[in-house]
XYZ file of C-alpha atoms in Angstrom:
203
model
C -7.648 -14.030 -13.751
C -11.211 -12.644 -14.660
C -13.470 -15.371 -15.461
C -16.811 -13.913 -14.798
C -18.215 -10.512 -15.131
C -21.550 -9.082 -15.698
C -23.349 -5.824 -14.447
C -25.347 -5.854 -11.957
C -26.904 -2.269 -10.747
C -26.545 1.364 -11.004
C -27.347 4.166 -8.536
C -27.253 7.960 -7.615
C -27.474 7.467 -3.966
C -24.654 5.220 -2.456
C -27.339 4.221 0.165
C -29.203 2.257 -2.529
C -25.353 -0.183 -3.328
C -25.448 -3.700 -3.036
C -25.555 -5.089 0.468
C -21.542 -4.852 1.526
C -20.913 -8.288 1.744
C -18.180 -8.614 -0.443
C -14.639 -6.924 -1.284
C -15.222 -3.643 -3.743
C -12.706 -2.129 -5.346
C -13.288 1.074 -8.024
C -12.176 3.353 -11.187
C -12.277 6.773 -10.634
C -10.630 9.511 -12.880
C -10.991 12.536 -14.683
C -13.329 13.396 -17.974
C -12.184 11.207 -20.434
C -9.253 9.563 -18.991
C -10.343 6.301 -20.518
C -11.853 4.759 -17.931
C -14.280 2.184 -19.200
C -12.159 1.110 -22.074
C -9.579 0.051 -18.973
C -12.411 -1.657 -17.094
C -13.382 -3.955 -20.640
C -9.488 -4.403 -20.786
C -8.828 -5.873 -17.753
C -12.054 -7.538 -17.548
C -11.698 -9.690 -20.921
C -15.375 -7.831 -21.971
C -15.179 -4.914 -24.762
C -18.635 -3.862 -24.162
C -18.833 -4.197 -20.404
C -18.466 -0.392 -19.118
C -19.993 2.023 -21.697
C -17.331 3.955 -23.693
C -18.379 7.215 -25.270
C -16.528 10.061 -27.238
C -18.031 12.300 -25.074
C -16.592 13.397 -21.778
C -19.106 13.036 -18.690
C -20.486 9.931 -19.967
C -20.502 8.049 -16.404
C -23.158 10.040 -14.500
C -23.949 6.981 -11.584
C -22.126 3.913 -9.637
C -22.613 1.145 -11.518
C -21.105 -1.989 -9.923
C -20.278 -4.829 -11.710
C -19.961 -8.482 -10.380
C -16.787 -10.390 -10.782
C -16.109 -14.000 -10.208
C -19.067 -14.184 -8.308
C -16.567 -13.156 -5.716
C -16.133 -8.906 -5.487
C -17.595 -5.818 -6.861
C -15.936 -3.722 -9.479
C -17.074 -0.194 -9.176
C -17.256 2.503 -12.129
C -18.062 5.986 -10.396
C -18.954 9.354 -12.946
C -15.413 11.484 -13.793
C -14.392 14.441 -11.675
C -13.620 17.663 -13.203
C -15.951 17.683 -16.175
C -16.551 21.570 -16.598
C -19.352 21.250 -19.317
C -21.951 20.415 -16.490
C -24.492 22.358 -14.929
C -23.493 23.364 -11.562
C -26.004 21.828 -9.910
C -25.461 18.487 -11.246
C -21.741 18.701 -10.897
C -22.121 19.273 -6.939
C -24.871 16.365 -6.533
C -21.808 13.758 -8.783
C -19.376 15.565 -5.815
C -21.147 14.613 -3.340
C -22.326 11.194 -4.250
C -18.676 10.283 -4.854
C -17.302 11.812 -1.601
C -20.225 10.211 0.241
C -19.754 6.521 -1.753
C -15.797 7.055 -1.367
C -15.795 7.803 2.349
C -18.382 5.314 3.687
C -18.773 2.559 1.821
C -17.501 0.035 4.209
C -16.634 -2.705 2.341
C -14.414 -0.762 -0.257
C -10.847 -1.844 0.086
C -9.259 0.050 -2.954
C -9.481 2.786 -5.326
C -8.039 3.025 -8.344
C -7.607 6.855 -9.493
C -6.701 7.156 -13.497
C -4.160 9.749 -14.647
C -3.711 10.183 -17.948
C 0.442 9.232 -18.877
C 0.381 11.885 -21.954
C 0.092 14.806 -19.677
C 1.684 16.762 -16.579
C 0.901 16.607 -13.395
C -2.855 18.087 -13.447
C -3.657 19.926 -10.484
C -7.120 18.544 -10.071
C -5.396 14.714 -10.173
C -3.358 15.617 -7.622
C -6.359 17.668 -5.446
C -8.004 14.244 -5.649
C -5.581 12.355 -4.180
C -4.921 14.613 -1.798
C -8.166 14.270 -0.537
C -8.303 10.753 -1.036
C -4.962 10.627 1.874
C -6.716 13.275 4.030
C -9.724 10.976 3.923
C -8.095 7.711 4.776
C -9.381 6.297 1.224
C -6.726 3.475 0.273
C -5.828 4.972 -3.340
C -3.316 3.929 -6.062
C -2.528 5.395 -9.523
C -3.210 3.995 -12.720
C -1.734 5.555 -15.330
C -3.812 5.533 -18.777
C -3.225 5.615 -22.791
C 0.711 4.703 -22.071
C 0.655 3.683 -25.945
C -0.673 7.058 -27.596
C 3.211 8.530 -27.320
C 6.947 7.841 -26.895
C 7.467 5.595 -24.225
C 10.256 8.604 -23.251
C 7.337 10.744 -22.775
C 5.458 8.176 -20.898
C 7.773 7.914 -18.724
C 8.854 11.364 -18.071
C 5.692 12.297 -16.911
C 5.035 9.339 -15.036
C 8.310 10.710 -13.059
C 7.360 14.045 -12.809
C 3.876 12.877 -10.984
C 5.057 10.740 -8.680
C 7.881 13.522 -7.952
C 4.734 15.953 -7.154
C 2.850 12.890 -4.742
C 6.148 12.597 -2.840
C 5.989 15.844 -2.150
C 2.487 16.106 -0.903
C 2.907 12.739 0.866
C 6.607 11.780 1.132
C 6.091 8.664 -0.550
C 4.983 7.611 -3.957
C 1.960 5.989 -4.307
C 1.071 2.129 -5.649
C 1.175 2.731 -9.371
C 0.486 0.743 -12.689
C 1.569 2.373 -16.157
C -1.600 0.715 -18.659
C -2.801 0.751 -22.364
C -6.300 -0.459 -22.719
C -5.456 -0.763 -26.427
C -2.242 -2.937 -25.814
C -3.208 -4.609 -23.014
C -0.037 -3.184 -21.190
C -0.959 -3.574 -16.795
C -3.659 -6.161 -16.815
C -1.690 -8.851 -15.298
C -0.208 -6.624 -12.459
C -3.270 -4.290 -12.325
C -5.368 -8.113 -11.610
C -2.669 -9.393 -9.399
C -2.712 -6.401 -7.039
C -6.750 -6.437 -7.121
C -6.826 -9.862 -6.145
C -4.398 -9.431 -3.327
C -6.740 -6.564 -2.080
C -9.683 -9.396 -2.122
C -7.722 -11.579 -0.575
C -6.985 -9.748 2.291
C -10.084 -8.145 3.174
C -11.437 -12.168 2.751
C -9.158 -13.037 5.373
C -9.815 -9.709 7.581
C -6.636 -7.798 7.381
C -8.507 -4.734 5.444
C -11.359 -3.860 8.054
């Protein structure tokens, strides 16, 4: 479903993002939830988003055009202790400020990683993301690096803690980047999200 996609510009103030004119959606998660290697995944591109053994490698919002048609947005991890504290706040605050008024943004994608429990900080986020009125689903990561039992126990046991906090579960997609596992319904669902802010039903 992705033809086309090429980078086009990274920033540290969301002021300085492309002129809106176009559906965004973005990839958000924590350190070294294996976020790039799902962006080359479902974008057909292995060296598209910058992969890195090291945790905190996404420091900006880097946008990347797709089709010609949207925006796909990488933004830095949350939660990535190893930071000064200084630096750590200005990431916050460029991500709450991109996530909150970025006008043409019609979905965020937050990665949790399938091999662990519920982490309180992926769960903080999405809190937020609800209390905020950011449109948020949950892609679950690295679905291939254990027993699909274990996958899928923990899988449960999130969405178990986001109907508590919300009394619903959330969109989700389970993913390997490796495998290719969610591209097709990870693509679909974007492209339904494009289609209906095209047509105006996401204002």
């Amino acid at each position: 479903m992705i033809q086309k996609a090429h980078f086009v510009v990274s920033n540290t103030n969301p002021g300085n993002c492309p002129k809106p004119d176009r559906a965004e959606v973005a990839f958000i998660g924590r350190s070294n939830v294996g976020k790039s290697s799902l962006i080359n995944m479902i974008t057909g591109k292995s060296d598209l988003a910058k992969t890195s053994q090291k945790p905190g490698k996404t420091q900006l919002i880097n946008h990347f055009m797709i089709n010609d048609r949207w925006y796909l947005v990488d933004l830095p991890g949350y939660g990535f202790a190893k930071v000064n504290v200084k630096v750590k706040q200005g990431w916050e605050n460029m991500i709450s400020t991109y996530l909150t008024k970025r006008e043409n943004l019609c979905g965020v994608f937050v990665l949790v990683d399938s091999r662990l429990e519920p982490q309180k900080i992926d769960l903080e986020f999405l809190l937020w993301c609800g209390t905020e009125g950011v449109p948020a689903a949950v892609v679950f990561t690295k679905a291939d690096k254990q027993s699909k039992t274990k996958t899928d126990q923990n899988i449960r046991k999130f969405l178990k803690k986001m109907e508590d906090i919300f009394e619903e579960a959330p969109d989700y997609f389970v993913t390997s980047a490796e495998k290719g596992q969610g591209k097709e319904e990870l693509t679909t669902f974007i492209e339904e999200l494009v289609q209906e802010y095209k047509s105006g039903e996401i204002i």
